[in-house]
Amino acid sequence: MNRVGLIGWPVSHSISPALHNAAFAALGMQDWQYDLQPVPPDVLKGSLKTLKEEGGYVGVNVTVPHKETVMPFVKPDALAQAIGAVNTIDFRDDTATNTDVYGFMDDLQANGIDPNGMNVVLIGAGGAARAALYGLASTTAKIKVVNRTLDKAVAMIHGLGVSASAAKWEAVKPDEVQLIVNCTVVGMVPKQDECAWNEAIAFPKGAIVYDMVYRPAKTRLMDMAEANGGRAVGGLGMLVRQGAFAFKKWTGVMPPLDVMFAAAREALGQKR
Ligand code: ATR
């Protein structure tokens, strides 16, 4: 059996097994299996060794809180090094990468969103925000980062060495904003009544919202975009696509995205 899985602490909420196992089944890959491996922070190094040497694991996805701390134990590629976080490890050569950037950029493209030249407000300064900022900074988008803790936005921009500015909400000019990317957990179940946009600031007219939150399928932020004549895309596509790129790294095969999307929606109890 070729095993793959997700390490994190906790991991029980993850729908990744549903995505990957549905793709294995669709491709007739009965000798592959994806499962959840809860790994407390203090035993990370030993757990990697055990999974690799005794567990029969080909590789793993990595989630909170290990994305950064796992770096010294693997060989991160240039992308993972630039972001300072890993989400996919291949135990066969201990290489590691970060498929969040590809997942995000690929999903923008799949939704017909070309950030080149756009005025973008990126909300957040955590791991997800770093991946999005890195991807967007490879385009000609003009990026303002707003975050509850401004210092973290400044540090993120400097750390990545990209061209973007950290801004207070008061400095956001709604008339200019064309794309809003939410990289925070604000609006996610169980806090679905909250909105990542600061409601003291007028909501931009006709802007596109990309909300990395996928639970619920439609967040308040997404509702606001549509109510103001704009478009909204939720984060399920990024989740599926980052998973698909990890699948490709382990198996050499690109999984059927429609199968992964259907499995994800079923696992979340969401309709199309
Ligand atoms: P992830 O790896 O998923 O990005 P993270 O590193 O914990 O998670 O980052 C969470 C992001 O959501 C941060 O930008 C955080 O803001 P701070 O940097 O100020 O902590 C943001 N965030 C979380 N809860 C928030 C809230 N209630 N209001 C505003 N921002 C919030």
PDB file of C-alpha atoms and ligand atoms in Angstrom:
ATOM      1  CA  MET A   1       0.000   0.000   0.000  1.00  0.00           C
ATOM      2  CA  ASN A   2       1.265   3.468  -0.938  1.00  0.00           C
ATOM      3  CA  ARG A   3       0.236   5.741   1.862  1.00  0.00           C
ATOM      4  CA  VAL A   4      -0.104   9.517   1.856  1.00  0.00           C
ATOM      5  CA  GLY A   5      -1.810  11.729   4.371  1.00  0.00           C
ATOM      6  CA  LEU A   6      -2.061  14.956   6.295  1.00  0.00           C
ATOM      7  CA  ILE A   7      -0.041  15.818   9.371  1.00  0.00           C
ATOM      8  CA  GLY A   8      -1.235  18.601  11.634  1.00  0.00           C
ATOM      9  CA  TRP A   9      -2.534  19.275  15.121  1.00  0.00           C
ATOM     10  CA  PRO A  10      -5.466  18.966  15.053  1.00  0.00           C
ATOM     11  CA  VAL A  11      -6.408  17.441  11.687  1.00  0.00           C
ATOM     12  CA  SER A  12      -9.819  15.943  12.366  1.00  0.00           C
ATOM     13  CA  HIS A  13     -11.696  18.742  10.535  1.00  0.00           C
ATOM     14  CA  SER A  14      -9.887  18.126   7.236  1.00  0.00           C
ATOM     15  CA  ILE A  15     -11.707  17.027   4.101  1.00  0.00           C
ATOM     16  CA  SER A  16      -8.458  16.194   2.280  1.00  0.00           C
ATOM     17  CA  PRO A  17      -8.915  12.400   2.665  1.00  0.00           C
ATOM     18  CA  ALA A  18     -12.261  12.639   0.859  1.00  0.00           C
ATOM     19  CA  LEU A  19     -10.671  14.525  -2.066  1.00  0.00           C
ATOM     20  CA  HIS A  20      -7.667  12.291  -2.509  1.00  0.00           C
ATOM     21  CA  ASN A  21      -9.358   8.953  -1.890  1.00  0.00           C
ATOM     22  CA  ALA A  22     -12.101   9.827  -4.399  1.00  0.00           C
ATOM     23  CA  ALA A  23      -9.412  10.567  -6.994  1.00  0.00           C
ATOM     24  CA  PHE A  24      -7.565   7.310  -6.221  1.00  0.00           C
ATOM     25  CA  ALA A  25     -10.840   5.397  -6.644  1.00  0.00           C
ATOM     26  CA  ALA A  26     -11.690   7.179  -9.909  1.00  0.00           C
ATOM     27  CA  LEU A  27      -8.259   6.325 -11.324  1.00  0.00           C
ATOM     28  CA  GLY A  28      -8.395   2.699 -10.144  1.00  0.00           C
ATOM     29  CA  MET A  29      -5.396   3.272  -7.863  1.00  0.00           C
ATOM     30  CA  GLN A  30      -6.463   0.750  -5.210  1.00  0.00           C
ATOM     31  CA  ASP A  31      -2.961   0.571  -3.805  1.00  0.00           C
ATOM     32  CA  TRP A  32      -3.022   4.220  -2.703  1.00  0.00           C
ATOM     33  CA  GLN A  33      -4.629   5.605   0.437  1.00  0.00           C
ATOM     34  CA  TYR A  34      -4.794   9.050   2.110  1.00  0.00           C
ATOM     35  CA  ASP A  35      -5.443   9.413   5.827  1.00  0.00           C
ATOM     36  CA  LEU A  36      -5.166  11.848   8.698  1.00  0.00           C
ATOM     37  CA  GLN A  37      -2.186  11.742  11.027  1.00  0.00           C
ATOM     38  CA  PRO A  38      -2.539  13.915  14.130  1.00  0.00           C
ATOM     39  CA  VAL A  39       0.997  14.925  15.123  1.00  0.00           C
ATOM     40  CA  PRO A  40       1.572  17.038  18.248  1.00  0.00           C
ATOM     41  CA  PRO A  41       4.280  19.709  17.817  1.00  0.00           C
ATOM     42  CA  ASP A  42       6.757  18.190  20.269  1.00  0.00           C
ATOM     43  CA  VAL A  43       7.074  14.916  18.334  1.00  0.00           C
ATOM     44  CA  LEU A  44       7.166  16.299  14.788  1.00  0.00           C
ATOM     45  CA  LYS A  45      10.678  15.166  13.852  1.00  0.00           C
ATOM     46  CA  GLY A  46      10.230  11.628  15.193  1.00  0.00           C
ATOM     47  CA  SER A  47       6.795  11.307  13.610  1.00  0.00           C
ATOM     48  CA  LEU A  48       8.176  12.154  10.176  1.00  0.00           C
ATOM     49  CA  LYS A  49      10.781   9.433  10.571  1.00  0.00           C
ATOM     50  CA  THR A  50       8.197   6.898  11.707  1.00  0.00           C
ATOM     51  CA  LEU A  51       5.768   7.684   8.884  1.00  0.00           C
ATOM     52  CA  LYS A  52       8.542   7.454   6.327  1.00  0.00           C
ATOM     53  CA  GLU A  53      10.473   4.448   7.598  1.00  0.00           C
ATOM     54  CA  GLU A  54       7.823   2.319   9.268  1.00  0.00           C
ATOM     55  CA  GLY A  55       4.477   3.619   8.052  1.00  0.00           C
ATOM     56  CA  GLY A  56       4.974   3.127   4.332  1.00  0.00           C
ATOM     57  CA  TYR A  57       4.194   6.776   3.584  1.00  0.00           C
ATOM     58  CA  VAL A  58       5.212   8.099   0.175  1.00  0.00           C
ATOM     59  CA  GLY A  59       4.622  11.629   1.357  1.00  0.00           C
ATOM     60  CA  VAL A  60       2.384  13.901   3.388  1.00  0.00           C
ATOM     61  CA  ASN A  61       0.577  17.181   3.287  1.00  0.00           C
ATOM     62  CA  VAL A  62       1.410  19.490   6.146  1.00  0.00           C
ATOM     63  CA  THR A  63      -0.952  21.840   7.911  1.00  0.00           C
ATOM     64  CA  VAL A  64      -1.062  24.059  10.997  1.00  0.00           C
ATOM     65  CA  PRO A  65       1.040  24.221  13.160  1.00  0.00           C
ATOM     66  CA  HIS A  66       3.833  22.394  11.276  1.00  0.00           C
ATOM     67  CA  LYS A  67       4.098  24.273   7.965  1.00  0.00           C
ATOM     68  CA  GLU A  68       7.049  26.378   9.100  1.00  0.00           C
ATOM     69  CA  THR A  69       8.610  24.162  11.783  1.00  0.00           C
ATOM     70  CA  VAL A  70       8.928  21.187   9.436  1.00  0.00           C
ATOM     71  CA  MET A  71      11.299  23.099   7.130  1.00  0.00           C
ATOM     72  CA  PRO A  72      14.617  22.042   8.798  1.00  0.00           C
ATOM     73  CA  PHE A  73      13.699  18.346   8.471  1.00  0.00           C
ATOM     74  CA  VAL A  74      13.091  18.364   4.696  1.00  0.00           C
ATOM     75  CA  LYS A  75      14.527  19.863   1.518  1.00  0.00           C
ATOM     76  CA  PRO A  76      12.229  22.752   0.641  1.00  0.00           C
ATOM     77  CA  ASP A  77      12.291  23.872  -2.998  1.00  0.00           C
ATOM     78  CA  ALA A  78      12.857  27.517  -3.938  1.00  0.00           C
ATOM     79  CA  LEU A  79       9.152  28.322  -3.730  1.00  0.00           C
ATOM     80  CA  ALA A  80       8.722  26.845  -0.241  1.00  0.00           C
ATOM     81  CA  GLN A  81      11.887  28.613   0.868  1.00  0.00           C
ATOM     82  CA  ALA A  82      10.646  31.931  -0.451  1.00  0.00           C
ATOM     83  CA  ILE A  83       7.349  31.534   1.381  1.00  0.00           C
ATOM     84  CA  GLY A  84       8.937  30.022   4.468  1.00  0.00           C
ATOM     85  CA  ALA A  85       6.326  27.281   4.630  1.00  0.00           C
ATOM     86  CA  VAL A  86       5.842  23.771   3.296  1.00  0.00           C
ATOM     87  CA  ASN A  87       2.556  22.000   2.649  1.00  0.00           C
ATOM     88  CA  THR A  88       3.677  18.928   0.681  1.00  0.00           C
ATOM     89  CA  ILE A  89       6.545  16.511   1.381  1.00  0.00           C
ATOM     90  CA  ASP A  90       7.789  13.655  -0.792  1.00  0.00           C
ATOM     91  CA  PHE A  91       9.553  11.139   1.476  1.00  0.00           C
ATOM     92  CA  ARG A  92      11.274   9.397  -1.443  1.00  0.00           C
ATOM     93  CA  ASP A  93      13.809  12.218  -1.653  1.00  0.00           C
ATOM     94  CA  ASP A  94      12.618  14.423   1.235  1.00  0.00           C
ATOM     95  CA  THR A  95      11.840  17.274  -1.143  1.00  0.00           C
ATOM     96  CA  ALA A  96       9.094  19.614  -0.075  1.00  0.00           C
ATOM     97  CA  THR A  97       7.092  22.336  -1.746  1.00  0.00           C
ATOM     98  CA  ASN A  98       4.184  24.667  -1.188  1.00  0.00           C
ATOM     99  CA  THR A  99       1.263  23.957  -3.499  1.00  0.00           C
ATOM    100  CA  ASP A 100      -0.905  26.728  -1.985  1.00  0.00           C
ATOM    101  CA  VAL A 101       0.593  29.276  -4.376  1.00  0.00           C
ATOM    102  CA  TYR A 102      -0.175  27.156  -7.445  1.00  0.00           C
ATOM    103  CA  GLY A 103      -3.586  26.285  -6.029  1.00  0.00           C
ATOM    104  CA  PHE A 104      -4.487  29.924  -5.549  1.00  0.00           C
ATOM    105  CA  MET A 105      -3.114  31.226  -8.849  1.00  0.00           C
ATOM    106  CA  ASP A 106      -4.574  28.319 -10.796  1.00  0.00           C
ATOM    107  CA  ASP A 107      -7.998  28.884  -9.273  1.00  0.00           C
ATOM    108  CA  LEU A 108      -7.905  32.593 -10.118  1.00  0.00           C
ATOM    109  CA  GLN A 109      -7.190  31.642 -13.709  1.00  0.00           C
ATOM    110  CA  ALA A 110      -9.859  28.929 -13.756  1.00  0.00           C
ATOM    111  CA  ASN A 111     -12.357  31.559 -12.636  1.00  0.00           C
ATOM    112  CA  GLY A 112     -11.275  33.980 -15.336  1.00  0.00           C
ATOM    113  CA  ILE A 113      -9.647  36.393 -12.892  1.00  0.00           C
ATOM    114  CA  ASP A 114      -6.512  38.027 -14.283  1.00  0.00           C
ATOM    115  CA  PRO A 115      -4.951  40.088 -11.490  1.00  0.00           C
ATOM    116  CA  ASN A 116      -2.480  41.812 -13.835  1.00  0.00           C
ATOM    117  CA  GLY A 117      -2.837  45.565 -13.479  1.00  0.00           C
ATOM    118  CA  MET A 118      -5.572  45.295 -10.854  1.00  0.00           C
ATOM    119  CA  ASN A 119      -5.738  47.241  -7.614  1.00  0.00           C
ATOM    120  CA  VAL A 120      -5.876  44.477  -5.033  1.00  0.00           C
ATOM    121  CA  VAL A 121      -6.694  44.537  -1.337  1.00  0.00           C
ATOM    122  CA  LEU A 122      -5.292  41.447   0.339  1.00  0.00           C
ATOM    123  CA  ILE A 123      -6.663  40.835   3.815  1.00  0.00           C
ATOM    124  CA  GLY A 124      -4.481  38.914   6.282  1.00  0.00           C
ATOM    125  CA  ALA A 125      -0.838  38.234   7.072  1.00  0.00           C
ATOM    126  CA  GLY A 126      -0.711  34.551   8.063  1.00  0.00           C
ATOM    127  CA  GLY A 127       0.471  31.544   6.076  1.00  0.00           C
ATOM    128  CA  ALA A 128      -2.380  31.651   3.570  1.00  0.00           C
ATOM    129  CA  ALA A 129      -1.790  35.358   2.984  1.00  0.00           C
ATOM    130  CA  ARG A 130       1.913  34.762   2.335  1.00  0.00           C
ATOM    131  CA  ALA A 131       1.098  32.248  -0.399  1.00  0.00           C
ATOM    132  CA  ALA A 132      -1.436  34.586  -2.029  1.00  0.00           C
ATOM    133  CA  LEU A 133       0.849  37.612  -1.807  1.00  0.00           C
ATOM    134  CA  TYR A 134       3.732  35.685  -3.310  1.00  0.00           C
ATOM    135  CA  GLY A 135       1.576  34.574  -6.223  1.00  0.00           C
ATOM    136  CA  LEU A 136      -0.005  37.981  -6.829  1.00  0.00           C
ATOM    137  CA  ALA A 137       3.363  39.704  -6.623  1.00  0.00           C
ATOM    138  CA  SER A 138       4.441  37.710  -9.691  1.00  0.00           C
ATOM    139  CA  THR A 139       1.848  39.711 -11.659  1.00  0.00           C
ATOM    140  CA  THR A 140       1.554  43.446 -12.238  1.00  0.00           C
ATOM    141  CA  ALA A 141      -1.205  43.772  -9.624  1.00  0.00           C
ATOM    142  CA  LYS A 142      -0.890  46.749  -7.261  1.00  0.00           C
ATOM    143  CA  ILE A 143      -1.301  45.212  -3.844  1.00  0.00           C
ATOM    144  CA  LYS A 144      -2.375  46.750  -0.534  1.00  0.00           C
ATOM    145  CA  VAL A 145      -2.245  44.435   2.450  1.00  0.00           C
ATOM    146  CA  VAL A 146      -4.586  45.143   5.340  1.00  0.00           C
ATOM    147  CA  ASN A 147      -4.407  43.126   8.506  1.00  0.00           C
ATOM    148  CA  ARG A 148      -5.727  43.370  12.052  1.00  0.00           C
ATOM    149  CA  THR A 149      -2.089  43.607  13.176  1.00  0.00           C
ATOM    150  CA  LEU A 150      -0.427  46.029  10.770  1.00  0.00           C
ATOM    151  CA  ASP A 151       3.106  45.112  11.870  1.00  0.00           C
ATOM    152  CA  LYS A 152       2.579  41.556  10.683  1.00  0.00           C
ATOM    153  CA  ALA A 153       1.595  42.811   7.236  1.00  0.00           C
ATOM    154  CA  VAL A 154       4.755  44.944   7.083  1.00  0.00           C
ATOM    155  CA  ALA A 155       6.897  41.993   8.192  1.00  0.00           C
ATOM    156  CA  MET A 156       5.258  39.663   5.659  1.00  0.00           C
ATOM    157  CA  ILE A 157       5.944  42.037   2.751  1.00  0.00           C
ATOM    158  CA  HIS A 158       9.562  42.560   3.829  1.00  0.00           C
ATOM    159  CA  GLY A 159      10.062  38.850   4.460  1.00  0.00           C
ATOM    160  CA  LEU A 160       8.869  37.941   0.972  1.00  0.00           C
ATOM    161  CA  GLY A 161      10.765  40.841  -0.577  1.00  0.00           C
ATOM    162  CA  VAL A 162       7.825  41.672  -2.823  1.00  0.00           C
ATOM    163  CA  SER A 163       6.390  44.919  -4.031  1.00  0.00           C
ATOM    164  CA  ALA A 164       3.251  45.670  -1.998  1.00  0.00           C
ATOM    165  CA  SER A 165       2.235  48.130   0.687  1.00  0.00           C
ATOM    166  CA  ALA A 166       0.825  47.515   4.126  1.00  0.00           C
ATOM    167  CA  ALA A 167      -2.103  49.803   4.821  1.00  0.00           C
ATOM    168  CA  LYS A 168      -4.553  50.687   7.532  1.00  0.00           C
ATOM    169  CA  TRP A 169      -8.160  50.197   6.544  1.00  0.00           C
ATOM    170  CA  GLU A 170      -8.640  53.977   6.549  1.00  0.00           C
ATOM    171  CA  ALA A 171      -6.105  54.211   3.713  1.00  0.00           C
ATOM    172  CA  VAL A 172      -8.125  51.910   1.439  1.00  0.00           C
ATOM    173  CA  LYS A 173      -9.861  53.862  -1.344  1.00  0.00           C
ATOM    174  CA  PRO A 174     -12.982  51.856  -2.189  1.00  0.00           C
ATOM    175  CA  ASP A 175     -13.376  53.499  -5.615  1.00  0.00           C
ATOM    176  CA  GLU A 176     -10.061  52.064  -6.731  1.00  0.00           C
ATOM    177  CA  VAL A 177     -10.377  48.500  -5.475  1.00  0.00           C
ATOM    178  CA  GLN A 178     -10.888  45.856  -8.171  1.00  0.00           C
ATOM    179  CA  LEU A 179      -9.985  42.610  -6.396  1.00  0.00           C
ATOM    180  CA  ILE A 180     -10.344  41.702  -2.714  1.00  0.00           C
ATOM    181  CA  VAL A 181      -8.643  38.549  -1.472  1.00  0.00           C
ATOM    182  CA  ASN A 182      -9.554  37.319   2.000  1.00  0.00           C
ATOM    183  CA  CYS A 183      -6.788  35.210   3.502  1.00  0.00           C
ATOM    184  CA  THR A 184      -8.112  35.260   7.073  1.00  0.00           C
ATOM    185  CA  VAL A 185     -10.481  32.889   8.828  1.00  0.00           C
ATOM    186  CA  VAL A 186     -12.988  35.691   9.395  1.00  0.00           C
ATOM    187  CA  GLY A 187     -16.369  34.575   8.086  1.00  0.00           C
ATOM    188  CA  MET A 188     -15.607  30.883   8.454  1.00  0.00           C
ATOM    189  CA  VAL A 189     -17.865  28.523  10.399  1.00  0.00           C
ATOM    190  CA  PRO A 190     -18.620  28.936  13.309  1.00  0.00           C
ATOM    191  CA  LYS A 191     -18.146  32.704  12.858  1.00  0.00           C
ATOM    192  CA  GLN A 192     -20.052  32.962   9.603  1.00  0.00           C
ATOM    193  CA  ASP A 193     -21.789  36.148  10.779  1.00  0.00           C
ATOM    194  CA  GLU A 194     -18.494  38.022  10.631  1.00  0.00           C
ATOM    195  CA  CYS A 195     -17.167  39.783   7.564  1.00  0.00           C
ATOM    196  CA  ALA A 196     -13.510  40.156   6.636  1.00  0.00           C
ATOM    197  CA  TRP A 197     -14.191  43.593   5.093  1.00  0.00           C
ATOM    198  CA  ASN A 198     -14.054  46.440   7.623  1.00  0.00           C
ATOM    199  CA  GLU A 199     -17.623  47.693   7.480  1.00  0.00           C
ATOM    200  CA  ALA A 200     -16.584  51.198   8.529  1.00  0.00           C
ATOM    201  CA  ILE A 201     -15.181  51.479   4.985  1.00  0.00           C
ATOM    202  CA  ALA A 202     -17.559  51.673   2.025  1.00  0.00           C
ATOM    203  CA  PHE A 203     -17.641  48.420   0.053  1.00  0.00           C
ATOM    204  CA  PRO A 204     -16.165  48.787  -3.453  1.00  0.00           C
ATOM    205  CA  LYS A 205     -18.630  48.734  -6.335  1.00  0.00           C
ATOM    206  CA  GLY A 206     -18.173  46.041  -8.949  1.00  0.00           C
ATOM    207  CA  ALA A 207     -15.140  44.469  -7.299  1.00  0.00           C
ATOM    208  CA  ILE A 208     -14.269  40.789  -7.422  1.00  0.00           C
ATOM    209  CA  VAL A 209     -13.971  38.962  -4.107  1.00  0.00           C
ATOM    210  CA  TYR A 210     -11.823  35.871  -3.758  1.00  0.00           C
ATOM    211  CA  ASP A 211     -12.522  34.427  -0.322  1.00  0.00           C
ATOM    212  CA  MET A 212     -10.226  31.597   0.762  1.00  0.00           C
ATOM    213  CA  VAL A 213     -12.928  30.511   3.200  1.00  0.00           C
ATOM    214  CA  TYR A 214     -14.915  27.545   1.833  1.00  0.00           C
ATOM    215  CA  ARG A 215     -17.064  26.754   4.850  1.00  0.00           C
ATOM    216  CA  PRO A 216     -19.718  28.165   4.347  1.00  0.00           C
ATOM    217  CA  ALA A 217     -19.745  28.042   0.543  1.00  0.00           C
ATOM    218  CA  LYS A 218     -21.016  31.637   0.515  1.00  0.00           C
ATOM    219  CA  THR A 219     -19.556  34.007   3.105  1.00  0.00           C
ATOM    220  CA  ARG A 220     -20.856  37.409   4.109  1.00  0.00           C
ATOM    221  CA  LEU A 221     -17.925  38.953   2.269  1.00  0.00           C
ATOM    222  CA  MET A 222     -19.023  37.159  -0.898  1.00  0.00           C
ATOM    223  CA  ASP A 223     -22.618  38.339  -0.380  1.00  0.00           C
ATOM    224  CA  MET A 224     -21.358  41.909  -0.061  1.00  0.00           C
ATOM    225  CA  ALA A 225     -19.475  41.694  -3.342  1.00  0.00           C
ATOM    226  CA  GLU A 226     -22.570  40.502  -5.173  1.00  0.00           C
ATOM    227  CA  ALA A 227     -24.794  43.066  -3.464  1.00  0.00           C
ATOM    228  CA  ASN A 228     -22.420  45.750  -4.756  1.00  0.00           C
ATOM    229  CA  GLY A 229     -22.463  44.633  -8.363  1.00  0.00           C
ATOM    230  CA  GLY A 230     -19.344  42.479  -8.163  1.00  0.00           C
ATOM    231  CA  ARG A 231     -18.451  38.808  -8.429  1.00  0.00           C
ATOM    232  CA  ALA A 232     -17.481  36.380  -5.692  1.00  0.00           C
ATOM    233  CA  VAL A 233     -15.451  33.195  -5.687  1.00  0.00           C
ATOM    234  CA  GLY A 234     -15.078  30.982  -2.603  1.00  0.00           C
ATOM    235  CA  GLY A 235     -11.986  29.095  -1.527  1.00  0.00           C
ATOM    236  CA  LEU A 236     -12.974  25.531  -2.395  1.00  0.00           C
ATOM    237  CA  GLY A 237     -11.185  25.679  -5.730  1.00  0.00           C
ATOM    238  CA  MET A 238      -7.913  26.650  -4.083  1.00  0.00           C
ATOM    239  CA  LEU A 239      -8.270  23.773  -1.626  1.00  0.00           C
ATOM    240  CA  VAL A 240      -8.959  21.282  -4.396  1.00  0.00           C
ATOM    241  CA  ARG A 241      -6.185  22.570  -6.656  1.00  0.00           C
ATOM    242  CA  GLN A 242      -3.480  22.666  -3.975  1.00  0.00           C
ATOM    243  CA  GLY A 243      -4.482  19.080  -3.212  1.00  0.00           C
ATOM    244  CA  ALA A 244      -4.360  18.132  -6.879  1.00  0.00           C
ATOM    245  CA  PHE A 245      -0.805  19.470  -7.223  1.00  0.00           C
ATOM    246  CA  ALA A 246       0.273  17.466  -4.160  1.00  0.00           C
ATOM    247  CA  PHE A 247      -1.377  14.365  -5.674  1.00  0.00           C
ATOM    248  CA  LYS A 248       0.598  14.951  -8.865  1.00  0.00           C
ATOM    249  CA  LYS A 249       3.862  15.259  -6.948  1.00  0.00           C
ATOM    250  CA  TRP A 250       3.339  11.919  -5.183  1.00  0.00           C
ATOM    251  CA  THR A 251       1.815   9.871  -7.987  1.00  0.00           C
ATOM    252  CA  GLY A 252       3.015  11.573 -11.166  1.00  0.00           C
ATOM    253  CA  VAL A 253      -0.616  11.730 -12.271  1.00  0.00           C
ATOM    254  CA  MET A 254      -2.840  14.808 -12.341  1.00  0.00           C
ATOM    255  CA  PRO A 255      -6.102  13.765 -10.624  1.00  0.00           C
ATOM    256  CA  PRO A 256      -9.544  14.431 -12.119  1.00  0.00           C
ATOM    257  CA  LEU A 257     -10.522  17.819 -10.649  1.00  0.00           C
ATOM    258  CA  ASP A 258     -14.253  17.251 -11.150  1.00  0.00           C
ATOM    259  CA  VAL A 259     -14.045  14.137  -8.970  1.00  0.00           C
ATOM    260  CA  MET A 260     -12.156  16.047  -6.282  1.00  0.00           C
ATOM    261  CA  PHE A 261     -14.645  18.934  -6.377  1.00  0.00           C
ATOM    262  CA  ALA A 262     -17.613  16.576  -6.069  1.00  0.00           C
ATOM    263  CA  ALA A 263     -15.985  14.713  -3.162  1.00  0.00           C
ATOM    264  CA  ALA A 264     -15.152  17.995  -1.427  1.00  0.00           C
ATOM    265  CA  ARG A 265     -18.692  19.303  -1.743  1.00  0.00           C
ATOM    266  CA  GLU A 266     -20.128  16.039  -0.502  1.00  0.00           C
ATOM    267  CA  ALA A 267     -17.781  16.007   2.493  1.00  0.00           C
ATOM    268  CA  LEU A 268     -18.812  19.570   3.306  1.00  0.00           C
ATOM    269  CA  GLY A 269     -22.502  18.841   2.781  1.00  0.00           C
ATOM    270  CA  GLN A 270     -22.617  21.556   0.119  1.00  0.00           C
ATOM    271  CA  LYS A 271     -24.642  21.596  -3.059  1.00  0.00           C
ATOM    272  CA  ARG A 272     -23.118  22.619  -6.345  1.00  0.00           C
TER     273      ARG A 272
HETATM  274  P1  ATR B   1      -3.347  30.840   8.151  1.00  0.00           P
HETATM  275  O1  ATR B   1      -2.121  29.972   8.183  1.00  0.00           O
HETATM  276  O2  ATR B   1      -4.603  30.076   7.833  1.00  0.00           O
HETATM  277  O3  ATR B   1      -3.185  32.031   7.281  1.00  0.00           O
HETATM  278  P2  ATR B   1      -2.774  32.291  10.567  1.00  0.00           P
HETATM  279  O4  ATR B   1      -1.337  32.234  10.245  1.00  0.00           O
HETATM  280  O5  ATR B   1      -3.212  31.996  11.953  1.00  0.00           O
HETATM  281  O6  ATR B   1      -3.600  31.304   9.646  1.00  0.00           O
HETATM  282  O7  ATR B   1      -3.325  33.745  10.118  1.00  0.00           O
HETATM  283  C1  ATR B   1      -4.609  34.125  10.379  1.00  0.00           C
HETATM  284  C2  ATR B   1      -4.882  35.503   9.781  1.00  0.00           C
HETATM  285  O8  ATR B   1      -6.235  35.854  10.071  1.00  0.00           O
HETATM  286  C3  ATR B   1      -4.034  36.616  10.380  1.00  0.00           C
HETATM  287  O9  ATR B   1      -3.820  37.601   9.387  1.00  0.00           O
HETATM  288  C4  ATR B   1      -4.935  37.167  11.487  1.00  0.00           C
HETATM  289  O10 ATR B   1      -4.698  38.498  11.855  1.00  0.00           O
HETATM  290  P3  ATR B   1      -3.515  38.864  12.906  1.00  0.00           P
HETATM  291  O11 ATR B   1      -2.246  38.846  12.100  1.00  0.00           O
HETATM  292  O12 ATR B   1      -3.868  40.208  13.394  1.00  0.00           O
HETATM  293  O13 ATR B   1      -3.543  37.803  13.977  1.00  0.00           O
HETATM  294  C5  ATR B   1      -6.272  37.064  10.821  1.00  0.00           C
HETATM  295  N1  ATR B   1      -7.370  37.011  11.786  1.00  0.00           N
HETATM  296  C6  ATR B   1      -7.723  35.974  12.562  1.00  0.00           C
HETATM  297  N2  ATR B   1      -8.796  36.283  13.305  1.00  0.00           N
HETATM  298  C7  ATR B   1      -9.147  37.550  12.982  1.00  0.00           C
HETATM  299  C8  ATR B   1     -10.176  38.443  13.393  1.00  0.00           C
HETATM  300  N3  ATR B   1     -11.104  38.079  14.274  1.00  0.00           N
HETATM  301  N4  ATR B   1     -10.223  39.676  12.819  1.00  0.00           N
HETATM  302  C9  ATR B   1      -9.301  40.057  11.914  1.00  0.00           C
HETATM  303  N5  ATR B   1      -8.316  39.259  11.477  1.00  0.00           N
HETATM  304  C10 ATR B   1      -8.231  38.027  11.997  1.00  0.00           C
END
